[in-house]
PDB file of C-alpha atoms in Angstrom:
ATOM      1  CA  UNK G   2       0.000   0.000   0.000  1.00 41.00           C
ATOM      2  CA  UNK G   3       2.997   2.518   0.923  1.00 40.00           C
ATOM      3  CA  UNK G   4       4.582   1.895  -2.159  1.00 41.00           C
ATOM      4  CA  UNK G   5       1.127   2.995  -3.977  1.00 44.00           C
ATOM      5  CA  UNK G   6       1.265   6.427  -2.046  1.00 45.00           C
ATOM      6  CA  UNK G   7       5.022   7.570  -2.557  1.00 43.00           C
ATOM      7  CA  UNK G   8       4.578   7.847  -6.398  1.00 45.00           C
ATOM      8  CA  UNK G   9       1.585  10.162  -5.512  1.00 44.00           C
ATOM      9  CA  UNK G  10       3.963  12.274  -2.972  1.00 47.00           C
ATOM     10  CA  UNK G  11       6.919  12.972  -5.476  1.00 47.00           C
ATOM     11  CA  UNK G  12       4.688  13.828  -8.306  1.00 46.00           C
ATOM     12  CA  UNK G  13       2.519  16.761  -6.439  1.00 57.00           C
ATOM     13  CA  UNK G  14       5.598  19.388  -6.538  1.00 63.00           C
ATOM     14  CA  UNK G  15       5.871  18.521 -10.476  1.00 60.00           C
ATOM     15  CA  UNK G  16       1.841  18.712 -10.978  1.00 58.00           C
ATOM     16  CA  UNK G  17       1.977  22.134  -8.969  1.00 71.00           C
ATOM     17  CA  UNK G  18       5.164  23.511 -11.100  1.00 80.00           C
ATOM     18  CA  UNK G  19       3.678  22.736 -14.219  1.00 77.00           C
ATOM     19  CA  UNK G  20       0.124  24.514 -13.450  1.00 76.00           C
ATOM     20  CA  UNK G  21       2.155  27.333 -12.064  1.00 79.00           C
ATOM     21  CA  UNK G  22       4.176  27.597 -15.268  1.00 82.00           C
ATOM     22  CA  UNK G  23       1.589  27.139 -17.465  1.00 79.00           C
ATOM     23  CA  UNK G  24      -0.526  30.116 -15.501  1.00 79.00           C
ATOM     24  CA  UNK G  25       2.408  32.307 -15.341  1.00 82.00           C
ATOM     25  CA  UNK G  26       2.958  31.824 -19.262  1.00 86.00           C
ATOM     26  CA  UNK G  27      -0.578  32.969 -19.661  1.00 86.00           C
ATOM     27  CA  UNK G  28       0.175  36.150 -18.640  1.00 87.00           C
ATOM     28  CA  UNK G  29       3.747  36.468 -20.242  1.00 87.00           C
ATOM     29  CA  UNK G  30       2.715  38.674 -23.355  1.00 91.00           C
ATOM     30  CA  UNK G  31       2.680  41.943 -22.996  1.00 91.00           C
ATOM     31  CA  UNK G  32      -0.599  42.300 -25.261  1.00 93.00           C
ATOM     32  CA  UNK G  33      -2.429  39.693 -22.605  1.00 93.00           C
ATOM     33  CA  UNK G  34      -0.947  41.725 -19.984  1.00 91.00           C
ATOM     34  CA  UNK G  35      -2.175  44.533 -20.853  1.00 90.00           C
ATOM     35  CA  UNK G  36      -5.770  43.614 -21.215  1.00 92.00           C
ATOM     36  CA  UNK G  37      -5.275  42.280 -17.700  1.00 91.00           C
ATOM     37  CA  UNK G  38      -4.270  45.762 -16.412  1.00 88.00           C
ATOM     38  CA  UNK G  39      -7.246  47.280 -18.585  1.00 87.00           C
ATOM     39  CA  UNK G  40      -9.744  45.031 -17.190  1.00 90.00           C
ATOM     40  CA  UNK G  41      -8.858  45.640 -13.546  1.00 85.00           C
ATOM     41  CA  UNK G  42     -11.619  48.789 -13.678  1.00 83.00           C
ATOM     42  CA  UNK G  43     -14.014  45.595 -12.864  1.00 81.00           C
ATOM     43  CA  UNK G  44     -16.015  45.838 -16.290  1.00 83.00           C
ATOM     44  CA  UNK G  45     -16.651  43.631 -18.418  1.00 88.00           C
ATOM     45  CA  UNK G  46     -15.088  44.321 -21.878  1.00 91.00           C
ATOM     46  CA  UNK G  47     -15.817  43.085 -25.501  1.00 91.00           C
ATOM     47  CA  UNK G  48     -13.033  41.439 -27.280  1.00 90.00           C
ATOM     48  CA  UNK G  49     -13.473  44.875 -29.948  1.00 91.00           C
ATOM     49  CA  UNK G  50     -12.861  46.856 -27.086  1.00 90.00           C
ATOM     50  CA  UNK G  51      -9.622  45.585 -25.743  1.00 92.00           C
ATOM     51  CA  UNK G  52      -8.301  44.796 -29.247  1.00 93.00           C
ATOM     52  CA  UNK G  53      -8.636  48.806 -29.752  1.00 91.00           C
ATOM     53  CA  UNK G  54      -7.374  49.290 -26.058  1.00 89.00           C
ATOM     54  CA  UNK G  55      -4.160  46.767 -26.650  1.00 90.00           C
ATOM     55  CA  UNK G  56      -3.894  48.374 -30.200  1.00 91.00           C
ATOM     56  CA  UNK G  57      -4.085  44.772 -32.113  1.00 93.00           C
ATOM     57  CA  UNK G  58      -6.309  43.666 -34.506  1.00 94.00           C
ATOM     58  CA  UNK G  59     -10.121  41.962 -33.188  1.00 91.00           C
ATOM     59  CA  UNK G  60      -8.568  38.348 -34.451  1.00 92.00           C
ATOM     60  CA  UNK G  61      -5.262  38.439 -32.522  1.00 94.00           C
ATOM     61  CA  UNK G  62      -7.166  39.915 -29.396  1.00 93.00           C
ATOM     62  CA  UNK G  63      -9.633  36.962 -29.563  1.00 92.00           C
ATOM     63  CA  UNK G  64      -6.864  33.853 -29.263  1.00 93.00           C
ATOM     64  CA  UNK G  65      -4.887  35.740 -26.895  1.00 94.00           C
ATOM     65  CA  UNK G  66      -8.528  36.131 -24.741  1.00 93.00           C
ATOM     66  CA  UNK G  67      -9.528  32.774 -25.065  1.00 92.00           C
ATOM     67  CA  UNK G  68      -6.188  31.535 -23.718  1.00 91.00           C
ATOM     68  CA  UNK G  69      -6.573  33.990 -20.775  1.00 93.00           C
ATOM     69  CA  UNK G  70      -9.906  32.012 -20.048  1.00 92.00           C
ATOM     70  CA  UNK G  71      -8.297  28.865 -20.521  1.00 90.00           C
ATOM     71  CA  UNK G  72      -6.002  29.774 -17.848  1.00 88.00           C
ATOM     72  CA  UNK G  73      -8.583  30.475 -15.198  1.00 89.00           C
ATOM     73  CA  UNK G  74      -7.602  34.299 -15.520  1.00 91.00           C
ATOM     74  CA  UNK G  75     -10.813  35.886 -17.371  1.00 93.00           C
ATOM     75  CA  UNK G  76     -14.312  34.669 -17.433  1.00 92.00           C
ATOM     76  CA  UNK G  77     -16.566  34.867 -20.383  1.00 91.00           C
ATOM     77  CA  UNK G  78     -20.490  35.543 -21.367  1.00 87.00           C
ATOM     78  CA  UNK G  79     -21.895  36.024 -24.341  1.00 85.00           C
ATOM     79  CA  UNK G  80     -25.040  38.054 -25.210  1.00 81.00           C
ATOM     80  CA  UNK G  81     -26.595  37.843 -28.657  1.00 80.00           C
ATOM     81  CA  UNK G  82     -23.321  38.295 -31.000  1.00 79.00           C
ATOM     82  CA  UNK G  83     -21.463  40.061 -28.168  1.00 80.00           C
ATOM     83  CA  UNK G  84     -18.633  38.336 -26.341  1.00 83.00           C
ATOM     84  CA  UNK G  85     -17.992  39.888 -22.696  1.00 91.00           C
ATOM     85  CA  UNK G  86     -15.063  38.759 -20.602  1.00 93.00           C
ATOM     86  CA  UNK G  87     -13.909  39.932 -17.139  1.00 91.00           C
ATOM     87  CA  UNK G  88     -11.429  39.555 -14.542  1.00 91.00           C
ATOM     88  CA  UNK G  89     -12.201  35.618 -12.963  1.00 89.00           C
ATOM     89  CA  UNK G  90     -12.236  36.988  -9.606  1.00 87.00           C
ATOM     90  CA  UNK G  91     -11.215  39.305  -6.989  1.00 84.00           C
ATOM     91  CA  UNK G  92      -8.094  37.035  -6.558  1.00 84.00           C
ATOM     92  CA  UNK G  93      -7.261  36.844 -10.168  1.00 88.00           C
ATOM     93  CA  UNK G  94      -7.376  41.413  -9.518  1.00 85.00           C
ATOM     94  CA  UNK G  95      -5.039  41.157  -6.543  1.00 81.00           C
ATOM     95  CA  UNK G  96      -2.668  38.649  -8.543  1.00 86.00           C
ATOM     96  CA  UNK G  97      -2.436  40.916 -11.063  1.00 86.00           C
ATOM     97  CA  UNK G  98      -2.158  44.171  -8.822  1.00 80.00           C
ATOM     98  CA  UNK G  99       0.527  42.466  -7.049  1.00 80.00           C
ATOM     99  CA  UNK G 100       2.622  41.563  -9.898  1.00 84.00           C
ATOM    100  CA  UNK G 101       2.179  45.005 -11.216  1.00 79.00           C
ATOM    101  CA  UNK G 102       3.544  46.258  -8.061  1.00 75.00           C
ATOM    102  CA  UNK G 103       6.927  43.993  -8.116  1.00 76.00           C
ATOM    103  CA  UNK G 104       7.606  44.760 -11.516  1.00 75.00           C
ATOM    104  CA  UNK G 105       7.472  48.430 -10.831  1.00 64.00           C
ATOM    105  CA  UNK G 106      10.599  48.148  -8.523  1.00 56.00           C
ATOM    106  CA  UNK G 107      12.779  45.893 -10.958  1.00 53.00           C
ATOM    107  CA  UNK G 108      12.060  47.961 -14.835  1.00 52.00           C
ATOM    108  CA  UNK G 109      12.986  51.467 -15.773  1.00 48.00           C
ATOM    109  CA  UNK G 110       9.844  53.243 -16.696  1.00 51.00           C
ATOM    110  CA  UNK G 111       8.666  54.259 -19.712  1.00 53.00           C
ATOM    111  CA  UNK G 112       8.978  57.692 -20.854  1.00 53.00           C
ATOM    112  CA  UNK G 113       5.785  59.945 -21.544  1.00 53.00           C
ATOM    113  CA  UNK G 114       6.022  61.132 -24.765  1.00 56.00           C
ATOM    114  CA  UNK G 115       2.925  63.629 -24.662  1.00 58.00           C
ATOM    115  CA  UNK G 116       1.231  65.767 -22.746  1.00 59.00           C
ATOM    116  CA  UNK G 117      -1.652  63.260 -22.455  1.00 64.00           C
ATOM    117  CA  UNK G 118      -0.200  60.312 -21.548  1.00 64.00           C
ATOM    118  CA  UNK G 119       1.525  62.393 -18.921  1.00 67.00           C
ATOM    119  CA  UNK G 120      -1.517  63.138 -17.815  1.00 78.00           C
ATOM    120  CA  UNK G 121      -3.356  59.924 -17.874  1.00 75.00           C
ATOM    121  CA  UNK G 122      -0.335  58.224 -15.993  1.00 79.00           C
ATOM    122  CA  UNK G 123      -1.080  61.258 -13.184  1.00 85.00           C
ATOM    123  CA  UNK G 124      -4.567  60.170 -13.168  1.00 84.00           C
ATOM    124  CA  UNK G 125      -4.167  56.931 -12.563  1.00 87.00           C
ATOM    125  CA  UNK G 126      -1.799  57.677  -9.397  1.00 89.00           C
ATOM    126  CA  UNK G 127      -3.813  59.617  -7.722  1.00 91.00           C
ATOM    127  CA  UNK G 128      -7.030  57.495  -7.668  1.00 92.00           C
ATOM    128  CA  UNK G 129      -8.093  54.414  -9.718  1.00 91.00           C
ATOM    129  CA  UNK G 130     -10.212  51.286  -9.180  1.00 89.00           C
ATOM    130  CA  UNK G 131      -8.343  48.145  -8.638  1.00 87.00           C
ATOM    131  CA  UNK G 132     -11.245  46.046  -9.517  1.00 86.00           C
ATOM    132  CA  UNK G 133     -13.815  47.488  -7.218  1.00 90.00           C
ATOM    133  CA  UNK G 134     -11.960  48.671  -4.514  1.00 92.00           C
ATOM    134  CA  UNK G 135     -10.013  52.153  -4.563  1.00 93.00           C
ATOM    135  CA  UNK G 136      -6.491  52.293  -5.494  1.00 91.00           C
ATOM    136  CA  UNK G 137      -3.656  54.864  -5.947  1.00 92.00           C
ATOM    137  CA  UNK G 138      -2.732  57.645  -3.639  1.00 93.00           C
ATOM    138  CA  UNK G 139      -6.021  58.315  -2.806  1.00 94.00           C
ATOM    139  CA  UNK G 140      -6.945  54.466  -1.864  1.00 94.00           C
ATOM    140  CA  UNK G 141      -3.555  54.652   0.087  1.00 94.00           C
ATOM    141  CA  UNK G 142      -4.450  57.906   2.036  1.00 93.00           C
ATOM    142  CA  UNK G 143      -7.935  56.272   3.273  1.00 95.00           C
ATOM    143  CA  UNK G 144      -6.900  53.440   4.413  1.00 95.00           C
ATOM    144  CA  UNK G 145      -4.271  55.243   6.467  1.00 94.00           C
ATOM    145  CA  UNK G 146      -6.993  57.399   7.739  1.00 94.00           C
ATOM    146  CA  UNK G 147      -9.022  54.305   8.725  1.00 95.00           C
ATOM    147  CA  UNK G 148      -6.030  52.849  10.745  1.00 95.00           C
ATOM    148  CA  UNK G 149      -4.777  56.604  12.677  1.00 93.00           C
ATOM    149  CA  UNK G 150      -8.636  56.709  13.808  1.00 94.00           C
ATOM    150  CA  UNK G 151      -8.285  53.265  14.962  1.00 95.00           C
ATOM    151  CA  UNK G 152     -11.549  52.063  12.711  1.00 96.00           C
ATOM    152  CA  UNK G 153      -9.466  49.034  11.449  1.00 96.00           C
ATOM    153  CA  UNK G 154      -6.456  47.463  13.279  1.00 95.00           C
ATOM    154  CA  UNK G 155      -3.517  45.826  12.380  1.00 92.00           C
ATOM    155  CA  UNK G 156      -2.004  45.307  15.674  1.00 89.00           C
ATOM    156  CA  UNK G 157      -2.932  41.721  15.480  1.00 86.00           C
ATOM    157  CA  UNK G 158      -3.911  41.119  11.921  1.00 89.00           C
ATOM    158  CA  UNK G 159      -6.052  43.289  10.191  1.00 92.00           C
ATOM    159  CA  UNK G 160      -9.213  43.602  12.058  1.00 94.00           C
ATOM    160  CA  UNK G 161     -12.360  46.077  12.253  1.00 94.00           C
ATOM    161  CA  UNK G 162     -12.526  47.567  15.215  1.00 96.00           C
ATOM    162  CA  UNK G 163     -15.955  48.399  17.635  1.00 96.00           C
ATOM    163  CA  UNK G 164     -15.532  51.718  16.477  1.00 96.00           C
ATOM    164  CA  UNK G 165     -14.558  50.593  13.172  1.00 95.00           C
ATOM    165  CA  UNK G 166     -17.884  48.272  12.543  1.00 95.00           C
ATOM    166  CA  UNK G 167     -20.228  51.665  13.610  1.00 96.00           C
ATOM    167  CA  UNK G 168     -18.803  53.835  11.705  1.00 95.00           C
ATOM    168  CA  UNK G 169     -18.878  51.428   8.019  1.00 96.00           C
ATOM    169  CA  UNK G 170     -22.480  50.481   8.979  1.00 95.00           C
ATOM    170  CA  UNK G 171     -23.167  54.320   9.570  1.00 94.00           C
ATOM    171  CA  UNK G 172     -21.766  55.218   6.290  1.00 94.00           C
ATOM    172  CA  UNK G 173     -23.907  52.551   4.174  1.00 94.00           C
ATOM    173  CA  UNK G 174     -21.582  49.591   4.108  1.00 94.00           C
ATOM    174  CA  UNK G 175     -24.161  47.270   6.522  1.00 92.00           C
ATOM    175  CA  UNK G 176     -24.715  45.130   3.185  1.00 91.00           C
ATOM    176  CA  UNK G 177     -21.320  44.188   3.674  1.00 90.00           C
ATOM    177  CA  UNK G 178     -20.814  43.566   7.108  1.00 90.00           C
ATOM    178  CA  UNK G 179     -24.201  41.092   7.808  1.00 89.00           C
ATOM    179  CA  UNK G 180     -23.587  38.956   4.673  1.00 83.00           C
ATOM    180  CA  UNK G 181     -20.668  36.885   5.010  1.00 79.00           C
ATOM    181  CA  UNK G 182     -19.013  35.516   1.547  1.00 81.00           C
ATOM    182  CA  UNK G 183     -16.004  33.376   0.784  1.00 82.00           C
ATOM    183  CA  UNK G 184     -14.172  36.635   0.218  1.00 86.00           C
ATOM    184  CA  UNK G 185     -12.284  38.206   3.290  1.00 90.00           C
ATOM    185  CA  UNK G 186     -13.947  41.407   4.775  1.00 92.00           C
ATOM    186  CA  UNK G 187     -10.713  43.335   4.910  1.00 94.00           C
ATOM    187  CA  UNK G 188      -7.988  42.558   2.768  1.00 91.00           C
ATOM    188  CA  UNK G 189      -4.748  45.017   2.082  1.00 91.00           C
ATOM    189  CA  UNK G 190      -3.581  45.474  -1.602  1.00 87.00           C
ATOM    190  CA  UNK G 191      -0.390  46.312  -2.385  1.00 85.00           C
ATOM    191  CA  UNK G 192      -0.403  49.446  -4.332  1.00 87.00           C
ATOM    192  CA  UNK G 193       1.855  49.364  -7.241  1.00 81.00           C
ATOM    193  CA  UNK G 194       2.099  53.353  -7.706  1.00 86.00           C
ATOM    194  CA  UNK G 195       2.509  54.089  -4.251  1.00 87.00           C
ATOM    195  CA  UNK G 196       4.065  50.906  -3.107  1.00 84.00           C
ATOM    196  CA  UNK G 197       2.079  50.673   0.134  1.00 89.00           C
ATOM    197  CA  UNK G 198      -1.109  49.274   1.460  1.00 91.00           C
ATOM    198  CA  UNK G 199      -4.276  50.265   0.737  1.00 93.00           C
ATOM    199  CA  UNK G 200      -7.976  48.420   1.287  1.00 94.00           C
ATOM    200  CA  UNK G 201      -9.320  45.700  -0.737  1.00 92.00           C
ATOM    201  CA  UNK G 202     -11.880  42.900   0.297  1.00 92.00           C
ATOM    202  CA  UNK G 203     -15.674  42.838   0.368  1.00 93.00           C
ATOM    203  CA  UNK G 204     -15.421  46.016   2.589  1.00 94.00           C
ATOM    204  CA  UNK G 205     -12.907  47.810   0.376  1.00 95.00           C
ATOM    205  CA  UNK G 206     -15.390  47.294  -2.169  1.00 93.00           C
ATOM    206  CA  UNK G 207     -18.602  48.425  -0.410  1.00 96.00           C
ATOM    207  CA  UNK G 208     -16.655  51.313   0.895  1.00 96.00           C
ATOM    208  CA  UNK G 209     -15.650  52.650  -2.848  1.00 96.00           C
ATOM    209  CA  UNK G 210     -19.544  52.151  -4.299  1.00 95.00           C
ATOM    210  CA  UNK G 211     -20.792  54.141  -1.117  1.00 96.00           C
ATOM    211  CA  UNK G 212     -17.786  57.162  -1.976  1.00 96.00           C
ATOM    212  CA  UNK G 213     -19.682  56.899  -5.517  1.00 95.00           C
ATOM    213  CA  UNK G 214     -22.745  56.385  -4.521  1.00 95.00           C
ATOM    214  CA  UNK G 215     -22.758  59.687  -2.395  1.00 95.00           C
ATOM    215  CA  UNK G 216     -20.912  61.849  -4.983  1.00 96.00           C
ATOM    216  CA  UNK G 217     -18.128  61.957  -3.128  1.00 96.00           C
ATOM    217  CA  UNK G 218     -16.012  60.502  -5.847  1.00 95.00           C
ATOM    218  CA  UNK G 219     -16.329  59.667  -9.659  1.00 94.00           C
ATOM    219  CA  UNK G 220     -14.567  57.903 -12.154  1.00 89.00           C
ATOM    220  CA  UNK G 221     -13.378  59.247 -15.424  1.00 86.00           C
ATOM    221  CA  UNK G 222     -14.585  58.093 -18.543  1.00 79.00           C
ATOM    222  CA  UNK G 223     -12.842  55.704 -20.436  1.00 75.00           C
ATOM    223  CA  UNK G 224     -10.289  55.247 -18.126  1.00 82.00           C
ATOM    224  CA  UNK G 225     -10.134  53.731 -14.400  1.00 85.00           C
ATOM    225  CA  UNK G 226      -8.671  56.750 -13.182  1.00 90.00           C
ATOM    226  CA  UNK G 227     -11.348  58.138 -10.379  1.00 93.00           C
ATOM    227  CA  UNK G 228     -11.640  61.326  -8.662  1.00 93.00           C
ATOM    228  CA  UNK G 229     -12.762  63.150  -5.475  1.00 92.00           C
ATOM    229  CA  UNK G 230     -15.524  65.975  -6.155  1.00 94.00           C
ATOM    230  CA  UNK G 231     -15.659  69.091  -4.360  1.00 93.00           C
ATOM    231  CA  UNK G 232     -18.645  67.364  -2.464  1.00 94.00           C
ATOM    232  CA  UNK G 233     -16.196  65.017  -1.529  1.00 93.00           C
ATOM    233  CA  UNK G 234     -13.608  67.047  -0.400  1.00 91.00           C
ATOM    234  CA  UNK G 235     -15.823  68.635   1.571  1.00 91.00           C
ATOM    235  CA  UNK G 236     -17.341  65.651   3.297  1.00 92.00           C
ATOM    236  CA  UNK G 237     -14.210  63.414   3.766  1.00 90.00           C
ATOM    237  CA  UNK G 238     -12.407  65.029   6.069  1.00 88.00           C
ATOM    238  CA  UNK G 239     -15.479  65.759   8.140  1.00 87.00           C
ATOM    239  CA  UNK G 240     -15.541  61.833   8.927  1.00 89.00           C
ATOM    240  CA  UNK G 241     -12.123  60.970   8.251  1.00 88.00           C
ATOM    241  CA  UNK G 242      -8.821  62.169   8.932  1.00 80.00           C
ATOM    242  CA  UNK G 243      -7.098  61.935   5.561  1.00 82.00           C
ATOM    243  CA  UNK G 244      -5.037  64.820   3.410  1.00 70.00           C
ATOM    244  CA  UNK G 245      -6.752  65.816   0.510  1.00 67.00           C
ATOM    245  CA  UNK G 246      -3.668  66.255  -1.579  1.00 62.00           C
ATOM    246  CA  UNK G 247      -4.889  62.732  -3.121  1.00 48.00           C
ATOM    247  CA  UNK G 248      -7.188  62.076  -5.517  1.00 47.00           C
ATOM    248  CA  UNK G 249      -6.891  65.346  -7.927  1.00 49.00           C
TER     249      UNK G 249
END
C-alpha cells in the first residue's frame, strides 16, 4: 500500500510547477498583460474593445482572450453576438495588482512622450479602481486614515474595530458587514504606484460604491482613473482624517 502512495507524494511538486508555469505563461505577453491591467476597472469588456485598447487587430485579441480564459484568468459571457469577458475573480485582480507592483521596482519606466499620456499616468496615481476597490494615492491615504482613527487594526492582523464596525455600517456599508461571503472582509492590496497598502476585500469594495454612490467621488470616462468631487472634499475630512492632496 505505501509503495502505492510515494509515487503520488513525489509527483505533487511537479503537478503544482507545471500549473504554475503554465498560468504564469498565460500572462507572459505583454498584449495579454495589458488587457489584464485594462480590465482591472471591474467591467466587463468586448473582445473589440480591448483589441482597440491593446492596439491589435479583433482576431489576434480573440486567441490571446480565449487563452486567458483557458487559464482560469478571465471569465466569459456572451449576449446575442457580443462576447464579454472579465477579470475571474477578486483574486485573479489582486494577482495581477501584485505583480504590477513587483515589476514596478525591478524595470525602468517608460517615458511619456505627450502631454496626455503624462496626464493619464497622473490620473491613474492619484485614484483608480483596482477592480472594485479604490487604489492609488487616494486608496492609500484612506486606508491610512481608517487605521490613525483606529476604525481598522492591524495590531494583530487586520481587524475592524468596535468603532470601526459603527462607523462602516453608519456610512452605508451594513450590506457588507451582515452577509458573510467566501471573500475576506478586509484585505490590504499592495499598491503598485505608491508601493504601500491600501484596502481591498468585500469592505474595500462596499466602501468605494458608497464614496460613488454619495458623490463623493467619480470615475473618469474611459479610463479607471477616479476622482474626489468638491462634495467630496468637503465631506471626507469631516468623517475621516485623511489629506486631501490625493485624488486630484
Amino acid at each position: 500500500m505505501l509503495s502505492t502512495l510515494v509515487p503520488v507524494q513525489e509527483e505533487t511538486p511537479v503537478v503544482a510547477a507545471a500549473s504554475i508555469a503554465a498560468f504564469a505563461a498565460a500572462l507572459a505577453d505583454r498584449t495579454r498583460a495589458s488587457m489584464c491591467l485594462a480590465l482591472l476597472d471591474g467591467r466587463a469588456w468586448t473582445a473589440g474593445e480591448l483589441a482597440r485598447h491593446a492596439r491589435v487587430a479583433r482576431s489576434t485579441a480573440s486567441e490571446h482572450l480565449s487563452a486567458l480564459v483557458r487559464a482560469g484568468l478571465l471569465s466569459e459571457e456572451r449576449q446575442g453576438r457580443h462576447r464579454y469577458v472579465r477579470l475571474a475573480s477578486p483574486d485573479v485582480a489582486q494577482l495581477v495588482e501584485d505583480l504590477a507592483a513587483a515589476s514596478a521596482g525591478t524595470q525602468h519606466p517608460t517615458p511619456q512622450t505627450s502631454l496626455r499620456t503624462v496626464r493619464a499616468a497622473r490620473d491613474l496615481a492619484a485614484a483608480r479602481t483596482c477592480y472594485d476597490h479604490l487604489a492609488g494615492a487616494l486608496g492609500v491615504a484612506i486606508f491610512d486614515a481608517l487605521l490613525a482613527t483606529d476604525l481598522i487594526s492591524d495590531r494583530n492582523g487586520l481587524a475592524l474595530t468596535p468603532a470601526g464596525w459603527t462607523w462602516f455600517h453608519d456610512i452605508g456599508c451594513g450590506t457588507a458587514l451582515a452577509t458573510p461571503t467566501r471573500r475576506p472582509l478586509l484585505r490590504t492590496c499592495l499598491d503598485w504606484t505608491e508601493r504601500r497598502a491600501h484596502l481591498a476585500g468585500a469592505l474595500g469594495a462596499a466602501l468605494h460604491q458608497q464614496l460613488l454612490h454619495r458623490g463623493w467621488t467619480r470615475t473618469l470616462t474611459g479610463t479607471r482613473a477616479v476622482t474626489l468631487t468638491d462634495h467630496g472634499r468637503t465631506a471626507l475630512p469631516s468623517i475621516l482624517r485623511i489629506a486631501l492632496d490625493a485624488g486630484g
